[in-house]
PDB file of C-alpha atoms in Angstrom:
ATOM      1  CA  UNK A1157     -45.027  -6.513  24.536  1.00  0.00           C
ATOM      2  CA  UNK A1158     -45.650  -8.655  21.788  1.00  0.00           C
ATOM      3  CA  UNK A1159     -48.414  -7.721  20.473  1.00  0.00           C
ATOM      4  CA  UNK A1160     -47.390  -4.080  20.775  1.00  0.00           C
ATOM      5  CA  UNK A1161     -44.178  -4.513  18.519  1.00  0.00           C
ATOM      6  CA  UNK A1162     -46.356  -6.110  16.064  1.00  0.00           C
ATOM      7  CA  UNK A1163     -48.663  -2.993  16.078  1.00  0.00           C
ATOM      8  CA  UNK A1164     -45.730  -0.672  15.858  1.00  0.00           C
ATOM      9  CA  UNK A1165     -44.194  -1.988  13.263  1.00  0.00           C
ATOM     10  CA  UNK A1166     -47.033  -1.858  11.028  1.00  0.00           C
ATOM     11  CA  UNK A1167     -47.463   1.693  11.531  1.00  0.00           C
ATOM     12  CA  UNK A1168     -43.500   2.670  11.340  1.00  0.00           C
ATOM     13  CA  UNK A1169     -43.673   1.303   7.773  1.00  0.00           C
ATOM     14  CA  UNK A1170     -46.437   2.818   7.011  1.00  0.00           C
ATOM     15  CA  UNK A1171     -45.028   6.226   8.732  1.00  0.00           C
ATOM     16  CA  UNK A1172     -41.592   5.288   6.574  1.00  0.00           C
ATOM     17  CA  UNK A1173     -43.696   5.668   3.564  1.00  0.00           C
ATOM     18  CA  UNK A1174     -44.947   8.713   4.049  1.00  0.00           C
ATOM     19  CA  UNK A1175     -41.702  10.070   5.846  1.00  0.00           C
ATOM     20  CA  UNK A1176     -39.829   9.465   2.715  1.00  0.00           C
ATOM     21  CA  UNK A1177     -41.751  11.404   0.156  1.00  0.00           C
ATOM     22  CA  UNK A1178     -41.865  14.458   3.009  1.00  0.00           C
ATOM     23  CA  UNK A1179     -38.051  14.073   3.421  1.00  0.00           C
ATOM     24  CA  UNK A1180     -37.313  13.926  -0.538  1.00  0.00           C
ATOM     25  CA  UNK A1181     -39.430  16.453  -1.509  1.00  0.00           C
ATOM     26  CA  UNK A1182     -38.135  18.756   1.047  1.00  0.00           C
ATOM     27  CA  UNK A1183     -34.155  17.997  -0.361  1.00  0.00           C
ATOM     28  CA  UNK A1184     -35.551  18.898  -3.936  1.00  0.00           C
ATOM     29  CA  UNK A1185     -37.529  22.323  -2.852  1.00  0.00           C
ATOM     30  CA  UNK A1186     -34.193  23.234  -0.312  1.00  0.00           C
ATOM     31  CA  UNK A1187     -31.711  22.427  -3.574  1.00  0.00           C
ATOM     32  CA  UNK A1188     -33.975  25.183  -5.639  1.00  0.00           C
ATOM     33  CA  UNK A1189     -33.781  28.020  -3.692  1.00  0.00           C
ATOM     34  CA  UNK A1190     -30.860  30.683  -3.032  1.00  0.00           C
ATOM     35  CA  UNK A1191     -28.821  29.129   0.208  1.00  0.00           C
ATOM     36  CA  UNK A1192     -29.122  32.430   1.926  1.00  0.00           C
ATOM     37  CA  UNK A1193     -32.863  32.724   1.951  1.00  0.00           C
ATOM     38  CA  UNK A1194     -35.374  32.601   4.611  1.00  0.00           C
ATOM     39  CA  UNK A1195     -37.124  29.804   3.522  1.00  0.00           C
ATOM     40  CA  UNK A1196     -33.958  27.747   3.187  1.00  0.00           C
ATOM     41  CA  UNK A1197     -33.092  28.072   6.534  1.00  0.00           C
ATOM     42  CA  UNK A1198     -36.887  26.754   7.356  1.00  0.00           C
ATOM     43  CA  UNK A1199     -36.347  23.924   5.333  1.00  0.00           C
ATOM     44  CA  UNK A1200     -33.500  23.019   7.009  1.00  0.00           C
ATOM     45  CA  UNK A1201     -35.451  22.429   9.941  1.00  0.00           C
ATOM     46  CA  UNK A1202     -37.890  20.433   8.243  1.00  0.00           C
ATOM     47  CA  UNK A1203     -34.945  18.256   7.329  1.00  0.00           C
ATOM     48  CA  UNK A1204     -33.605  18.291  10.637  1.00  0.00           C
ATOM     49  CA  UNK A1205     -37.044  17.433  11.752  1.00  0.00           C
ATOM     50  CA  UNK A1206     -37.429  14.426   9.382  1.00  0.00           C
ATOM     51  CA  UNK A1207     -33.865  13.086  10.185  1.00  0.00           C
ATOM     52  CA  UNK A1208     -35.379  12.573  13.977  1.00  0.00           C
ATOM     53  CA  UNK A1209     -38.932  10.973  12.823  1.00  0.00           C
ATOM     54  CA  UNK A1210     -36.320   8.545  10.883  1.00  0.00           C
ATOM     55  CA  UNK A1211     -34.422   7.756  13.614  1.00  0.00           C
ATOM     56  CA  UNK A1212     -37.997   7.100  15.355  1.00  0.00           C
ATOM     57  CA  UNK A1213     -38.903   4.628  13.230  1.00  0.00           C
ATOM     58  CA  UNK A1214     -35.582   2.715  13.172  1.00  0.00           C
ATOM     59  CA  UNK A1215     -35.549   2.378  16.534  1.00  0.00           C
ATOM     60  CA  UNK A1216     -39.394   0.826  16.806  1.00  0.00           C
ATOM     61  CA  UNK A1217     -38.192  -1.231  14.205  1.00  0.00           C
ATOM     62  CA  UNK A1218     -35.760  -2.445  16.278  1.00  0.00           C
ATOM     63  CA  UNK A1219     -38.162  -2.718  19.192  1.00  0.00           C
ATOM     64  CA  UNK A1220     -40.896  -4.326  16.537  1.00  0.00           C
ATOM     65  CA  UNK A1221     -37.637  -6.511  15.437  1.00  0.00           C
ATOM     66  CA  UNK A1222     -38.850  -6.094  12.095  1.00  0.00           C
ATOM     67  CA  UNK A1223     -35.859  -4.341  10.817  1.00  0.00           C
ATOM     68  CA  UNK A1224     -32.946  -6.042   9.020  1.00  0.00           C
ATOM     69  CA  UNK A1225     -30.208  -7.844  11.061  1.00  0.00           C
ATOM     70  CA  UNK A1226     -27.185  -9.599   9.977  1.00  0.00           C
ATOM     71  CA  UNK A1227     -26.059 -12.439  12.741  1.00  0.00           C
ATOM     72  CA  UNK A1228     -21.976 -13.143  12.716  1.00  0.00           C
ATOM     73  CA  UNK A1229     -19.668 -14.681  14.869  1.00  0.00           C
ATOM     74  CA  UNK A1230     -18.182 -11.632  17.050  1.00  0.00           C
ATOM     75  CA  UNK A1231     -15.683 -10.663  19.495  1.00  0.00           C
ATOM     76  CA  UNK A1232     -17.302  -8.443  21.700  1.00  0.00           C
ATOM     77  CA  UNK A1233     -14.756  -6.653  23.164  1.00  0.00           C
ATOM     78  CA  UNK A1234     -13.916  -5.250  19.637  1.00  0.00           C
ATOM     79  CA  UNK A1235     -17.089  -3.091  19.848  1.00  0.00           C
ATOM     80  CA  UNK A1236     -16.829  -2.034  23.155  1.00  0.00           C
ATOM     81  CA  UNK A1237     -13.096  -0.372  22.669  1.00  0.00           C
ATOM     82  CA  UNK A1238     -14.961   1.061  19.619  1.00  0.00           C
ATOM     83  CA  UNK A1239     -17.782   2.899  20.874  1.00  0.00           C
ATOM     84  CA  UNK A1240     -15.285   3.466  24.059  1.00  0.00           C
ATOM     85  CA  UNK A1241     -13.168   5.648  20.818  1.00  0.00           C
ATOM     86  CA  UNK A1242     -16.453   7.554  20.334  1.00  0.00           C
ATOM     87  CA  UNK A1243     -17.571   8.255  24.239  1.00  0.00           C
ATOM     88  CA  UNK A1244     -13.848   9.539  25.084  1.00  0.00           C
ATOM     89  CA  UNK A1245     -14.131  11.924  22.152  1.00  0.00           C
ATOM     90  CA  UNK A1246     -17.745  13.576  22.833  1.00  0.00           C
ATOM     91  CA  UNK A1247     -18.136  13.318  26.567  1.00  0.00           C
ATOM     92  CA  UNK A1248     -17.451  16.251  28.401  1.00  0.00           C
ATOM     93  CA  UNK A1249     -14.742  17.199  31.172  1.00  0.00           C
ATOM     94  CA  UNK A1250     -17.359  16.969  33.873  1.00  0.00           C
ATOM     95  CA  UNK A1251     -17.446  13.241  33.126  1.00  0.00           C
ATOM     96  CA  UNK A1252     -14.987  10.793  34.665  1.00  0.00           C
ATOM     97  CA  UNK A1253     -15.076   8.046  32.200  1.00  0.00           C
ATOM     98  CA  UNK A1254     -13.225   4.070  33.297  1.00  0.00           C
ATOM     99  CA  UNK A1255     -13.217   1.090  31.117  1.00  0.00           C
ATOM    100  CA  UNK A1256     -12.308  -2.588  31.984  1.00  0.00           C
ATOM    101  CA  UNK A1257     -12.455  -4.781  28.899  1.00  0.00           C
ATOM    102  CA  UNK A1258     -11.629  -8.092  28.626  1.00  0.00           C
ATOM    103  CA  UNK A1259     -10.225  -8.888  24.913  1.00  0.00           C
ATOM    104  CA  UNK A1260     -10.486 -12.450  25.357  1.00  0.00           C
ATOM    105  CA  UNK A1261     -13.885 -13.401  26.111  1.00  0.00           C
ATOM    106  CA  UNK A1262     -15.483 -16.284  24.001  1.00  0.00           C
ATOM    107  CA  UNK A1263     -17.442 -15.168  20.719  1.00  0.00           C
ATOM    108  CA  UNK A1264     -21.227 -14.108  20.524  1.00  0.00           C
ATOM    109  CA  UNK A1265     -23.333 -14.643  17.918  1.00  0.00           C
ATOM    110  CA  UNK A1266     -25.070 -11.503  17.207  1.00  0.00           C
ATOM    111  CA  UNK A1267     -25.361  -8.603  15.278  1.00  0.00           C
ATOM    112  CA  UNK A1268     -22.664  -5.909  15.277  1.00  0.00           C
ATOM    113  CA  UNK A1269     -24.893  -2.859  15.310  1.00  0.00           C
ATOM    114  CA  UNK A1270     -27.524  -4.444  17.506  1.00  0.00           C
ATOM    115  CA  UNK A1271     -24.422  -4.507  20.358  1.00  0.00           C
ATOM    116  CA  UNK A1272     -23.638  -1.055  19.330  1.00  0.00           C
ATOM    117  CA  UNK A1273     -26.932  -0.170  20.009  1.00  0.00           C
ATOM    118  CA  UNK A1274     -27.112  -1.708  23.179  1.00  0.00           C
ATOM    119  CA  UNK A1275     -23.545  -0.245  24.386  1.00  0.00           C
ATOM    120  CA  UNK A1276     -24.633   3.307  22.992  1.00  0.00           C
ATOM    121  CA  UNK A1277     -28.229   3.832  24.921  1.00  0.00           C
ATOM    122  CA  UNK A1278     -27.236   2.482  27.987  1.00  0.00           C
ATOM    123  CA  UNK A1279     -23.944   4.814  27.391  1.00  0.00           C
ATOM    124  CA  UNK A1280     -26.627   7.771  26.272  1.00  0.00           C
ATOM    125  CA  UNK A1281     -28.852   6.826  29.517  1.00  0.00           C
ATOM    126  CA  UNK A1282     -26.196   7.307  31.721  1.00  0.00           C
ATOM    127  CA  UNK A1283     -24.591  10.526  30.403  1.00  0.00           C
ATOM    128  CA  UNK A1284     -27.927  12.596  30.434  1.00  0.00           C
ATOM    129  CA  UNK A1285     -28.134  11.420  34.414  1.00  0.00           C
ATOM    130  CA  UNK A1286     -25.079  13.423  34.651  1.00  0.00           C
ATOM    131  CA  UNK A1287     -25.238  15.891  32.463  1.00  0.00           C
ATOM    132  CA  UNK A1288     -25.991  18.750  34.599  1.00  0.00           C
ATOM    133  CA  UNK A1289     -23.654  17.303  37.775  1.00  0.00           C
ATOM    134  CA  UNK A1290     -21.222  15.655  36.178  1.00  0.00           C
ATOM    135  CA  UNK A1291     -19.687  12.213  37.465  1.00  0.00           C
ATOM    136  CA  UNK A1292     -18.497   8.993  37.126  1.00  0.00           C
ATOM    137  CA  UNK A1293     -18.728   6.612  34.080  1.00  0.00           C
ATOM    138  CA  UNK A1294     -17.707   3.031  34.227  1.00  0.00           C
ATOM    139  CA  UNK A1295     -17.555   0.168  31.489  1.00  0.00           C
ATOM    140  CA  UNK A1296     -17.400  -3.446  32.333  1.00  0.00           C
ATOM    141  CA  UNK A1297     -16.794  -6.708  30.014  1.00  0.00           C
ATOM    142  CA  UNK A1298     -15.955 -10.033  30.719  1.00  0.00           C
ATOM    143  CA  UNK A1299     -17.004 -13.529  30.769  1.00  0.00           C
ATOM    144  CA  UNK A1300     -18.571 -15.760  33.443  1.00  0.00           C
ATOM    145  CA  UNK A1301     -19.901 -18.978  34.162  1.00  0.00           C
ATOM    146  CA  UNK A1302     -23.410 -18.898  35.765  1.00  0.00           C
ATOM    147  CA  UNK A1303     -25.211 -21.442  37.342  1.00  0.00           C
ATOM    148  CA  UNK A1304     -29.114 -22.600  37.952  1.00  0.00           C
ATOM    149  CA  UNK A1305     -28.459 -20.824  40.981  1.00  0.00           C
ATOM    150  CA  UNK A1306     -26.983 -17.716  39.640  1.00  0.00           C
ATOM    151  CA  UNK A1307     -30.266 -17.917  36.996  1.00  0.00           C
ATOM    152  CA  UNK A1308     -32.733 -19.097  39.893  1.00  0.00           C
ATOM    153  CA  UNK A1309     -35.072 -15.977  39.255  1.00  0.00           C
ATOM    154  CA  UNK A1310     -34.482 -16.507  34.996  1.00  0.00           C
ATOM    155  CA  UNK A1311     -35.702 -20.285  34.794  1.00  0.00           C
ATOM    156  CA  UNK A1312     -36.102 -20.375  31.355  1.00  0.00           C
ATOM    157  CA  UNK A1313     -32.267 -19.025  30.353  1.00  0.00           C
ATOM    158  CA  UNK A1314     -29.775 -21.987  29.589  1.00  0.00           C
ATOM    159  CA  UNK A1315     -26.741 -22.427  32.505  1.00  0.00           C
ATOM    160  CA  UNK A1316     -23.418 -21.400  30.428  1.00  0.00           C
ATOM    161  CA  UNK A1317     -20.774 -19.262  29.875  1.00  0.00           C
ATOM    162  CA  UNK A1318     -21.961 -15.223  29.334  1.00  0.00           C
ATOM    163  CA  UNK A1319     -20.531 -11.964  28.073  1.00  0.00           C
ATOM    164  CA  UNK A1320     -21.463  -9.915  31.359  1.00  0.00           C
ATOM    165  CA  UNK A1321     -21.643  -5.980  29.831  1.00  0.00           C
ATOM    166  CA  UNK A1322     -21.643  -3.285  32.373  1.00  0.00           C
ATOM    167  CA  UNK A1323     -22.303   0.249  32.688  1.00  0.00           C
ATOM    168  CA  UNK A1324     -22.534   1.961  35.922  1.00  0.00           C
ATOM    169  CA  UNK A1325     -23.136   5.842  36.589  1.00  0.00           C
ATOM    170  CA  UNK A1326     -22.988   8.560  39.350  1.00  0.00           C
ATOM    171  CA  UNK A1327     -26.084   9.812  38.440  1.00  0.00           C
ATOM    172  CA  UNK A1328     -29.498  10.812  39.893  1.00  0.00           C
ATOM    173  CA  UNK A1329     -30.757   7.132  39.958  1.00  0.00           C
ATOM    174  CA  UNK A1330     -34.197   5.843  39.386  1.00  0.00           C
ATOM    175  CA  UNK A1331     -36.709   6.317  42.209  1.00  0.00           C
ATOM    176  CA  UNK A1332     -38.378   3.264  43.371  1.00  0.00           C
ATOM    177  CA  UNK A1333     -41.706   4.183  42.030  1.00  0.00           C
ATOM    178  CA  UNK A1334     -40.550   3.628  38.335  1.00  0.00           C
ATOM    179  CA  UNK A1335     -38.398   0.861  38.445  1.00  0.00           C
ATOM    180  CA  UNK A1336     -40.662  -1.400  36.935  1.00  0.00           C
ATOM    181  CA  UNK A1337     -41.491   0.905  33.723  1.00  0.00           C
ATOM    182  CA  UNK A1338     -38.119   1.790  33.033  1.00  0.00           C
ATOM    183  CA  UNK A1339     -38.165  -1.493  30.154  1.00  0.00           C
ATOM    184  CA  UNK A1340     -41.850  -0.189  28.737  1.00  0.00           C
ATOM    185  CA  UNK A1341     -41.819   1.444  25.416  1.00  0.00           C
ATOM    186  CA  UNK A1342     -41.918   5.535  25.537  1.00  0.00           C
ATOM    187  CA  UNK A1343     -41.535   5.946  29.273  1.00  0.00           C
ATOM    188  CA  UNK A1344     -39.201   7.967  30.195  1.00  0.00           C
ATOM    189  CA  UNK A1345     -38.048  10.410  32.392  1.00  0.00           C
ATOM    190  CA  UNK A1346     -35.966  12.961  30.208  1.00  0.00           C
ATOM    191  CA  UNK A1347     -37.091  16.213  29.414  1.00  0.00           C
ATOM    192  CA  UNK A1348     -38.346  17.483  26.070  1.00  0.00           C
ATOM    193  CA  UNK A1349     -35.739  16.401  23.450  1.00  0.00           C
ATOM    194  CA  UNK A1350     -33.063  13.753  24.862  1.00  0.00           C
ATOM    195  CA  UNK A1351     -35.111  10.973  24.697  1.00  0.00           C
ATOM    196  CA  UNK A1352     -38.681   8.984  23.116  1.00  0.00           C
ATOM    197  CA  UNK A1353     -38.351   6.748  25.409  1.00  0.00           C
ATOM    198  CA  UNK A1354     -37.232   3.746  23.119  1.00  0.00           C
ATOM    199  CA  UNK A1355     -33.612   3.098  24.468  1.00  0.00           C
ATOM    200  CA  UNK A1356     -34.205   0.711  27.217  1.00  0.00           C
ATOM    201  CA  UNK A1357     -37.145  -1.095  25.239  1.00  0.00           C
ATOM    202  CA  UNK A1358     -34.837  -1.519  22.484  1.00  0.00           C
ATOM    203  CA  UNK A1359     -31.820  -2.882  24.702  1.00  0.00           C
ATOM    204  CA  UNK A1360     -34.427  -5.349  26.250  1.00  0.00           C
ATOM    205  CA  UNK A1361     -35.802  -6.279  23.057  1.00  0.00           C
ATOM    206  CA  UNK A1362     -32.485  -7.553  21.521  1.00  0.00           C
ATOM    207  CA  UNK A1363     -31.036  -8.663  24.971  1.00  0.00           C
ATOM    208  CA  UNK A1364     -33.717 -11.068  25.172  1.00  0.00           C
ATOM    209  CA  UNK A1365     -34.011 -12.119  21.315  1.00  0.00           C
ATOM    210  CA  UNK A1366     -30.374 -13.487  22.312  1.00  0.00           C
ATOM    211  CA  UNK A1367     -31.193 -15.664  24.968  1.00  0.00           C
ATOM    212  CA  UNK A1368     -29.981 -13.057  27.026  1.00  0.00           C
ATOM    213  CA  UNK A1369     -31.262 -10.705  30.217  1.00  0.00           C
ATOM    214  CA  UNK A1370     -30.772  -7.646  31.873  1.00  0.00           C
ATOM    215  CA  UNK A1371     -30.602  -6.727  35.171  1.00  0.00           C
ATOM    216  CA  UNK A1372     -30.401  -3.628  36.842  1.00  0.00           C
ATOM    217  CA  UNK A1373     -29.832  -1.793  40.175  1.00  0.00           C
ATOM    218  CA  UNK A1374     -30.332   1.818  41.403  1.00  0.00           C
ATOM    219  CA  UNK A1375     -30.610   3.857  44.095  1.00  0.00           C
ATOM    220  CA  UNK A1376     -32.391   7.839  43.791  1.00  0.00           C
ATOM    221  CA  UNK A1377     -28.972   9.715  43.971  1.00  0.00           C
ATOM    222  CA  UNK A1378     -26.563   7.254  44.238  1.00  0.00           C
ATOM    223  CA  UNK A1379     -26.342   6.131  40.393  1.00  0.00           C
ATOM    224  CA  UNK A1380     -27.173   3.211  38.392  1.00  0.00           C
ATOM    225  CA  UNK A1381     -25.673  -0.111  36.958  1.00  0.00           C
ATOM    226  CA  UNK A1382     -27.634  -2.190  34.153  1.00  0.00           C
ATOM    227  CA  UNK A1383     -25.831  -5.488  33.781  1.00  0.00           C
ATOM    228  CA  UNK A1384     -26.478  -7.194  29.814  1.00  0.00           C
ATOM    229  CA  UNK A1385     -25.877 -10.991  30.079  1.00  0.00           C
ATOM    230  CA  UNK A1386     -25.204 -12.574  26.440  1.00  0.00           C
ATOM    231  CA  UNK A1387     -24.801 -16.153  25.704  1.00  0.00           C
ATOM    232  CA  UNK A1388     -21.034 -17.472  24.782  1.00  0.00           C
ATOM    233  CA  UNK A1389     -21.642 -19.311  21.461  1.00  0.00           C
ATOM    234  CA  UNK A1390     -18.951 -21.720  20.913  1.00  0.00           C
ATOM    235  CA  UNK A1391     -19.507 -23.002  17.452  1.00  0.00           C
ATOM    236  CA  UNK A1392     -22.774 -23.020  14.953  1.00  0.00           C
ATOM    237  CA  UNK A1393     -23.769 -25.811  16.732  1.00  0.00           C
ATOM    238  CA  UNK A1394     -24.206 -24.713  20.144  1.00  0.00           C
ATOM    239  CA  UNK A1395     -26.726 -22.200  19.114  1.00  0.00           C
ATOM    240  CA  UNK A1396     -28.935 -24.789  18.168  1.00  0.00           C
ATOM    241  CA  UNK A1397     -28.572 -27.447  21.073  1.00  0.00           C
TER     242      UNK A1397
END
């Protein structure tokens, strides 16, 4: 996994590079022409187009972690009942959305976007099992104490208190067969245009650079429930110890 962030990386700059001068001199050709001609309608697609290579590369940046981060003390919970703001607005009808978070966990130290991130494609991974059906969406936070025993199968994660991050869906599950790709970089299941496959790989990229895990459980047609587990940190000095 290593070793294949490192290689995609190198090539997302280099693809930035080249993405930019298609994506500017695009704007400047689309900003000389009449708006109601035919070719400014097809370079609006190329734009649209470009916009989705660039999200691309940010998020194998992220996977690569070779983008830009900026590490503060947070409150959690704060995000959550923000990106909760955005789900409520854009998910439909069909889609019976519950929340239970828990305002006065213990901080993280993190960065905001990075939990955003992690919130959102879990979020994203769970509406698209639903989509077509419809169902039930549930988000969980709150703290908890785990012990060697608790972490018997994660040996090398530190005993402590976590922020435990939940999202459970309704949805068509994962079949057996793929549950151990799900975490790979570009596999996925989604059809042509709601996914690269970069979401999960993403989540377990930054989930782990925290000291963190992941678990997950899923049954074909009965839904699915990914668990993030991120480290309490107390002061400066306990991230260090």
């Amino acid at each position: 996994m290593e070793a294949i962030g490192t290689l995609a990386g190198g090539i997302a700059h280099d693809f930035n590079n080249i993405l930019a001068a298609i994506i500017g001199y695009t704007e400047m050709a689309r900003d000389g022409i009449p708006e109601e001609s035919l070719a400014a309608r097809d370079l609006d697609k190329v734009l649209a187009a470009g916009d989705r290579a660039a999200n691309l590369v940010k998020q194998i940046l992220s996977f690569s972690r070779q983008d830009e981060t900026e590490y503060v003390f947070l409150h959690p919970a704060t995000i959550a009942e923000k990106v909760v703001e955005i789900l409520r607005s854009t998910l439909p009808g069909t889609i019976e959305f519950n929340q239970d978070i828990d305002s006065t966990t213990g901080l993280i130290f993190a960065d905001p976007t990075e939990i955003h991130q992690i919130l959102m494609n879990l979020c994203t991974n769970a509406f698209h099992s639903m989509e077509e059906t419809g169902g039930k969406l549930d988000i969980l936070l709150k703290e908890v104490d785990l012990s060697r025993e608790d972490l018997k199968n994660d040996s090398h994660i530190k005993t402590g208190a976590f922020i435990q991050l939940s999202v459970c869906d309704s949805g068509f599950g994962v079949a057996s067969k793929i549950k151990d790709k799900i975490f790979d970089p570009y596999f996925t299941t989604k059809r042509i245009g709601n996914g690269m496959g970069m979401g999960l790989s993403v989540v377990h990229g930054i989930v782990k650079s925290y000291g963190g895990f992941i678990t997950f459980s899923s049954e074909a047609g009965k839904g699915t429930a990914f668990h993030v587990f991120l480290p309490v940190a107390k002061s400066k000095k306990s991230l260090t110890e």
